Short mmCIF file of N, CA and C and ligand atoms in Angstrom, two decimals:
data_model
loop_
_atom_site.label_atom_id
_atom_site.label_comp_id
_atom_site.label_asym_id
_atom_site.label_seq_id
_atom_site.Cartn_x
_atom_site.Cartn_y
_atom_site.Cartn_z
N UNK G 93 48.65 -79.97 20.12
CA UNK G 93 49.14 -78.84 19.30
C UNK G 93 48.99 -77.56 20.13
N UNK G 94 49.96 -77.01 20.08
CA UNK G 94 49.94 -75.62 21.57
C UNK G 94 49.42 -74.77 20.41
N UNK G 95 48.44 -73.56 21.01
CA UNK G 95 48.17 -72.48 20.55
C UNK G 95 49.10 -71.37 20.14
N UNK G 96 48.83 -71.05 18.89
CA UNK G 96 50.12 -69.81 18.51
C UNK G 96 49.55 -68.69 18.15
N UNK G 97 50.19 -68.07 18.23
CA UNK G 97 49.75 -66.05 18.08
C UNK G 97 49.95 -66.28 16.60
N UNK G 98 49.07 -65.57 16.44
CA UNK G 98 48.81 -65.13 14.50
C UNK G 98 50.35 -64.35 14.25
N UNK G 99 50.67 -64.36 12.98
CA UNK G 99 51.69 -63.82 12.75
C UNK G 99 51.10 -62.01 12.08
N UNK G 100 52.07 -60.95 11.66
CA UNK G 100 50.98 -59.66 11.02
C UNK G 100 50.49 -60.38 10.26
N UNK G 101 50.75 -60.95 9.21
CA UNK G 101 50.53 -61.23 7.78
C UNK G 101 49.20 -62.15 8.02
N UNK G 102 48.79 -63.06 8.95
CA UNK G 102 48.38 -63.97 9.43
C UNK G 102 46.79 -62.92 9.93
N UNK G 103 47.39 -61.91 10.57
CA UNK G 103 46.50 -61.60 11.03
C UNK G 103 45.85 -60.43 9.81
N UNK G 104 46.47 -59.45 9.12
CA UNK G 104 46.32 -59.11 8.18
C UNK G 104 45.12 -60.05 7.07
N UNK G 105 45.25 -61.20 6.67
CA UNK G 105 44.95 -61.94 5.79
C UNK G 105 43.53 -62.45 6.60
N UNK G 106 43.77 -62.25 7.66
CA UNK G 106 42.17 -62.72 8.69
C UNK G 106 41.22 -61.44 8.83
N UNK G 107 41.21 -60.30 9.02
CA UNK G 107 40.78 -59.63 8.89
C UNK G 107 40.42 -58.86 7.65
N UNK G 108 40.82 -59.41 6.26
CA UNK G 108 40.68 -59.03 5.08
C UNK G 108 39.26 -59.83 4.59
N UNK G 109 38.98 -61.07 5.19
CA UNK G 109 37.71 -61.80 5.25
C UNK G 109 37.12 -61.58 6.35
N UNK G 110 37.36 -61.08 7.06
CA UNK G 110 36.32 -60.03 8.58
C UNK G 110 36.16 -58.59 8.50
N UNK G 111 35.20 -58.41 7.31
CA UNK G 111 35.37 -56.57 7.18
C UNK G 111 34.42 -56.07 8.17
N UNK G 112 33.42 -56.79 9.39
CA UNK G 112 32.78 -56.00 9.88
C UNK G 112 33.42 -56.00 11.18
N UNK G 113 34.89 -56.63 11.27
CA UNK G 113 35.41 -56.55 12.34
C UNK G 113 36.84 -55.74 12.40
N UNK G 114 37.35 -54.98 13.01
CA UNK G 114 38.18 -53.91 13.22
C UNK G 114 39.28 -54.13 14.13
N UNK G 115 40.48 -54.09 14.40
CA UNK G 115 41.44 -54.09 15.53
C UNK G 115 41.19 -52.74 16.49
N UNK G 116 41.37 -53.45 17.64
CA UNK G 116 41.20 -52.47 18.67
C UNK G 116 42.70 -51.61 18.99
N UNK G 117 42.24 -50.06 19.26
CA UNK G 117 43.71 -49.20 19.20
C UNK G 117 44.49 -50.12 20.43
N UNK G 118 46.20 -49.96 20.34
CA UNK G 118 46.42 -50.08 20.90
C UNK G 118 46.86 -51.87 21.26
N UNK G 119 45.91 -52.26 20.78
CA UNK G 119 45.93 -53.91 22.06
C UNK G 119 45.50 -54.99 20.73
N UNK G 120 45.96 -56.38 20.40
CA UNK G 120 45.55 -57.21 19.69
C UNK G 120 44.90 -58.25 20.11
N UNK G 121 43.49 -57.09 19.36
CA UNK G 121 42.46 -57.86 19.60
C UNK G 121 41.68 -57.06 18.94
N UNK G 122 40.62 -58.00 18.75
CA UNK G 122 39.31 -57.37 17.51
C UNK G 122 38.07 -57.10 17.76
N UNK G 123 37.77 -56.35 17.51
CA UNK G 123 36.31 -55.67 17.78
C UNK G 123 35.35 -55.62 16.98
N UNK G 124 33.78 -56.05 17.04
CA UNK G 124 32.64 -55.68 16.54
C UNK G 124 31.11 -55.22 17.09
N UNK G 125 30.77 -54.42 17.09
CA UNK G 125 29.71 -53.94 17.32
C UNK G 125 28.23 -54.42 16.62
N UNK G 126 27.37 -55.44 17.13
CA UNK G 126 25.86 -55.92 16.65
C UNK G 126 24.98 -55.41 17.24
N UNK G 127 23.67 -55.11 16.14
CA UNK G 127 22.79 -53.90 17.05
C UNK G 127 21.24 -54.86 16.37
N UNK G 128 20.49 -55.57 17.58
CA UNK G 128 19.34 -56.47 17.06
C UNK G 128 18.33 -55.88 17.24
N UNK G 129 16.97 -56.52 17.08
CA UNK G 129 15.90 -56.41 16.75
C UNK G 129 15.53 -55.58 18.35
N UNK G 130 15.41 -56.42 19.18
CA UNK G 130 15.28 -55.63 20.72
C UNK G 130 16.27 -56.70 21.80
N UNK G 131 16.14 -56.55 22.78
CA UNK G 131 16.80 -57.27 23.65
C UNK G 131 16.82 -58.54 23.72
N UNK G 132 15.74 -59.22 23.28
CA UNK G 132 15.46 -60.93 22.99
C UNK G 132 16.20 -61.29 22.44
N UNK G 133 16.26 -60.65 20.88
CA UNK G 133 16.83 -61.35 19.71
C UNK G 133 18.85 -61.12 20.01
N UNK G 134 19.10 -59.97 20.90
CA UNK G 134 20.70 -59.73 21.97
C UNK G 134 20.69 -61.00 22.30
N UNK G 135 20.17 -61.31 23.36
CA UNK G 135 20.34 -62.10 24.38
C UNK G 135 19.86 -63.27 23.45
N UNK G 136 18.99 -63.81 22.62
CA UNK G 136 19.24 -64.97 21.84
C UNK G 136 20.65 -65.25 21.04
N UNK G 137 21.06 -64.13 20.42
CA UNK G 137 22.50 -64.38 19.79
C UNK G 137 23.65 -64.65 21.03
N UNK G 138 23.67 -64.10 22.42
CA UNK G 138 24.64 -64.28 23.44
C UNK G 138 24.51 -65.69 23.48
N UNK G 139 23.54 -66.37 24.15
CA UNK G 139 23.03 -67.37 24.26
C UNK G 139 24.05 -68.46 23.06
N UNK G 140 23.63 -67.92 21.76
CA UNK G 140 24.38 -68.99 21.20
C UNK G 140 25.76 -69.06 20.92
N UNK G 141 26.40 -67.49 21.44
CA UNK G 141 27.66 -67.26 21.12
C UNK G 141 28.09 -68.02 22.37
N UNK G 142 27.83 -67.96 23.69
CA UNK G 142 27.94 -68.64 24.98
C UNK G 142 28.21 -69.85 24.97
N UNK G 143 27.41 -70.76 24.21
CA UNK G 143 27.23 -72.12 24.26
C UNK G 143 28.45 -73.00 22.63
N UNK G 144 28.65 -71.81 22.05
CA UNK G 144 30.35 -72.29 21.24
C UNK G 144 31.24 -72.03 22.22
N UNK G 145 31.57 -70.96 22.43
CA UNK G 145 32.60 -70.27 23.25
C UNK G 145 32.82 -71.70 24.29
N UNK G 146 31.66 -72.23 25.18
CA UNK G 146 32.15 -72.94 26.14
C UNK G 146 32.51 -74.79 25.20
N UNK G 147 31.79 -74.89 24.37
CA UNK G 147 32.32 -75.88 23.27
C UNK G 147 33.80 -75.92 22.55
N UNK G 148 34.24 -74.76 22.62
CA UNK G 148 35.19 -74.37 21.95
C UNK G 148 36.49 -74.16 23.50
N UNK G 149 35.95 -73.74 24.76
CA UNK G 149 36.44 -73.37 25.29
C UNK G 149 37.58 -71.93 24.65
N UNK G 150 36.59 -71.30 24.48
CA UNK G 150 37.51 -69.74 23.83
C UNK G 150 36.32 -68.42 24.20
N UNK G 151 36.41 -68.05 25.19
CA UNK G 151 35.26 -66.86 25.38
C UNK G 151 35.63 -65.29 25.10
N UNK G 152 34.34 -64.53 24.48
CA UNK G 152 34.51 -63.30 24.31
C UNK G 152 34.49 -62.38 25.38
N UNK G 153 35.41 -61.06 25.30
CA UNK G 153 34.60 -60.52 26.34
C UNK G 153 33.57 -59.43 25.17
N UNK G 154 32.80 -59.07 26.22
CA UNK G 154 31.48 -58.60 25.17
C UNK G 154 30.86 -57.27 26.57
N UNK G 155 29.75 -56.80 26.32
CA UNK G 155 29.29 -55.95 26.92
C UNK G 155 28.08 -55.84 26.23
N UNK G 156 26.73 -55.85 26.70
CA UNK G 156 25.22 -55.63 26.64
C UNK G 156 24.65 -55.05 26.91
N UNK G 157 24.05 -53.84 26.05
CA UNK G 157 22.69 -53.21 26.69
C UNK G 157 21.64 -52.90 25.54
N UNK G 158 20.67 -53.61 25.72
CA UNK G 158 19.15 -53.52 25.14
C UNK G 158 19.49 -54.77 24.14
N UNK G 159 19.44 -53.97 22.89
CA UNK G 159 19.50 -54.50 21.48
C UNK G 159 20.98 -54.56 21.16
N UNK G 160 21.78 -53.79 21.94
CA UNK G 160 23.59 -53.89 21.40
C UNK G 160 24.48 -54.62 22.05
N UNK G 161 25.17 -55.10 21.49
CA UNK G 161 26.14 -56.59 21.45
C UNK G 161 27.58 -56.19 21.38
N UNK G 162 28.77 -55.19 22.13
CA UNK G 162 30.02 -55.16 21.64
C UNK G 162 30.74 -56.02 21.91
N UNK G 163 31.66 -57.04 21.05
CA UNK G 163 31.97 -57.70 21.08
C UNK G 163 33.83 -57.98 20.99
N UNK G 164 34.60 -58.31 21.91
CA UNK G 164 35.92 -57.89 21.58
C UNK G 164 36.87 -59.52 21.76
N UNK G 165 37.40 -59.57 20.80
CA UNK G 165 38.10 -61.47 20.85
C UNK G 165 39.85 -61.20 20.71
N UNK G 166 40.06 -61.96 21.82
CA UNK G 166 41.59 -61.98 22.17
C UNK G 166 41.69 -63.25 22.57
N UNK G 167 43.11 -63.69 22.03
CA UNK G 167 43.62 -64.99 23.28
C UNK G 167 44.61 -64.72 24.30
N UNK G 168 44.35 -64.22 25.36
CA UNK G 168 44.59 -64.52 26.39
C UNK G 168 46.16 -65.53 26.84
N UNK G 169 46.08 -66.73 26.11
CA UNK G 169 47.04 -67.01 26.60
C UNK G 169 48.08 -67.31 25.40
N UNK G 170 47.98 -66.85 24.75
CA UNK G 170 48.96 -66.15 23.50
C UNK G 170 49.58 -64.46 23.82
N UNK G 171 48.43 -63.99 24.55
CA UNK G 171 48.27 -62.39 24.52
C UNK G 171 48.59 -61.64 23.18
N UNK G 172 47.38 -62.30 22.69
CA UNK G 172 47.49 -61.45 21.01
C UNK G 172 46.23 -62.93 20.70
N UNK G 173 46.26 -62.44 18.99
CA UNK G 173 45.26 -62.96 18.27
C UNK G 173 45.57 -64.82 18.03
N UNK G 174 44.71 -65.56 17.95
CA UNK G 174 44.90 -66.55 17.77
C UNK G 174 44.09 -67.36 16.23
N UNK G 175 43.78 -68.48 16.05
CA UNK G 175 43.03 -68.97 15.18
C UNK G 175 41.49 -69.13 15.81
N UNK G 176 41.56 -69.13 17.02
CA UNK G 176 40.24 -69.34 18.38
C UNK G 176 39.54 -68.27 17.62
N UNK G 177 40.08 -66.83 17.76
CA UNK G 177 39.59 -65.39 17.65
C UNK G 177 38.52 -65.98 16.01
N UNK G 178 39.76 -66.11 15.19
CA UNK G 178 39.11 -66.21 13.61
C UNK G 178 37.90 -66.90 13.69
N UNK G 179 38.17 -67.96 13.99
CA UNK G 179 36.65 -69.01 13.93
C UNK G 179 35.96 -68.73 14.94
N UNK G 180 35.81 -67.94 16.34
CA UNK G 180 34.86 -67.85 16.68
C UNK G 180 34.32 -66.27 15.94
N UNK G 181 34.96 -65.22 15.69
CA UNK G 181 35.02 -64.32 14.54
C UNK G 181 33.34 -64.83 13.32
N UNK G 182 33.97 -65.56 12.53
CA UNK G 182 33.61 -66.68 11.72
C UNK G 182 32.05 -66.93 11.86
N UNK G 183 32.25 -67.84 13.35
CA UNK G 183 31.03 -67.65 14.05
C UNK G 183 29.78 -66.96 13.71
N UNK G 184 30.06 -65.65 14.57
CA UNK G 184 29.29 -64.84 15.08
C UNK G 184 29.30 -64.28 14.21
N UNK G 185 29.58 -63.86 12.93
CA UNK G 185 29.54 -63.55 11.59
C UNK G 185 28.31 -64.02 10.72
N UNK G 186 28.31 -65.33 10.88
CA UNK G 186 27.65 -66.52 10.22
C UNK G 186 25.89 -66.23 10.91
N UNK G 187 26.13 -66.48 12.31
CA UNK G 187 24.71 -66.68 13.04
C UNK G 187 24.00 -64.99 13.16
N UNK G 188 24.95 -64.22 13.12
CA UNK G 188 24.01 -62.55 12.94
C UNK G 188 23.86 -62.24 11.60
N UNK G 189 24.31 -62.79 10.45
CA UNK G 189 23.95 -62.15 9.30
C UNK G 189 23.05 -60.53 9.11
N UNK G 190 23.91 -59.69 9.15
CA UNK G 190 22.85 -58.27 9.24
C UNK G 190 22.93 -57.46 8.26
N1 HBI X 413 39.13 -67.43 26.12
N2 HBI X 413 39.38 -65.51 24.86
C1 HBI X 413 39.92 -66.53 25.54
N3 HBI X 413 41.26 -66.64 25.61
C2 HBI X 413 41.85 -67.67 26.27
O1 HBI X 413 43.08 -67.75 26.34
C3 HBI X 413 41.03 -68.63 26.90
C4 HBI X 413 39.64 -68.46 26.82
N4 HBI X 413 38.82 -69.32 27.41
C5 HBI X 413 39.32 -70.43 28.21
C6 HBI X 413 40.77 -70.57 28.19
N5 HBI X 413 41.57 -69.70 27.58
C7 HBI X 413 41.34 -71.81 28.88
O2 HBI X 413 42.16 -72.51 28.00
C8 HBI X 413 42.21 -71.42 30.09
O3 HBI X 413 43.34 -70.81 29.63
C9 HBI X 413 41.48 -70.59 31.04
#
């Protein structure tokens, strides 16, 4: 089954159950910002976002410093949003509960 780009409505309807996640100006793809306990409990959530992502083969790009986690999900080879984005979305939703 080849990967397909979300449709608006598609993507609309995905982000209506992702309220702590936002579209980035400009570019489709989604953004969230996680802010942890100190750098351990960062790098424990990377850790497990790392080890779906390569299960899943679907990686975030992200950026780290201390306790903060920005987090930005695109597919790449759609160039736009996919179902990858949602469920790993989903994810990292699930395992940070904040
Ligand atoms: N991760 N976010 C993202 N988007 C992709 O298209 C992607 C990926 N990880 C691996 C991957 N694609 C492989 O299927 C190859 O396309 C590299």
């Amino acid at each position: 089954m080849t990967l397909q780009k979300l449709t608006a409505q598609e993507q609309t309807d995905a982000l209506a159950k992702l309220s702590a996640w936002s579209l980035v100006d400009g570019r489709e793809a989604i953004k969230r910002t996680l802010t942890f306990k100190d750098f351990n409990e960062a790098f424990g959530f990377m850790s497990r976002v790392a080890l779906y992502a390569d299960k899943h083969d679907h990686h975030p790009e992200w950026f780290n410093v201390y306790n903060r986690v920005e987090v930005t999900l695109a597919t790449h080879d759609v160039q736009g949003l996919s179902i990858r984005d949602v469920k790993l979305a989903q994810f990292i939703d699930e395992i940070s509960k904040q």
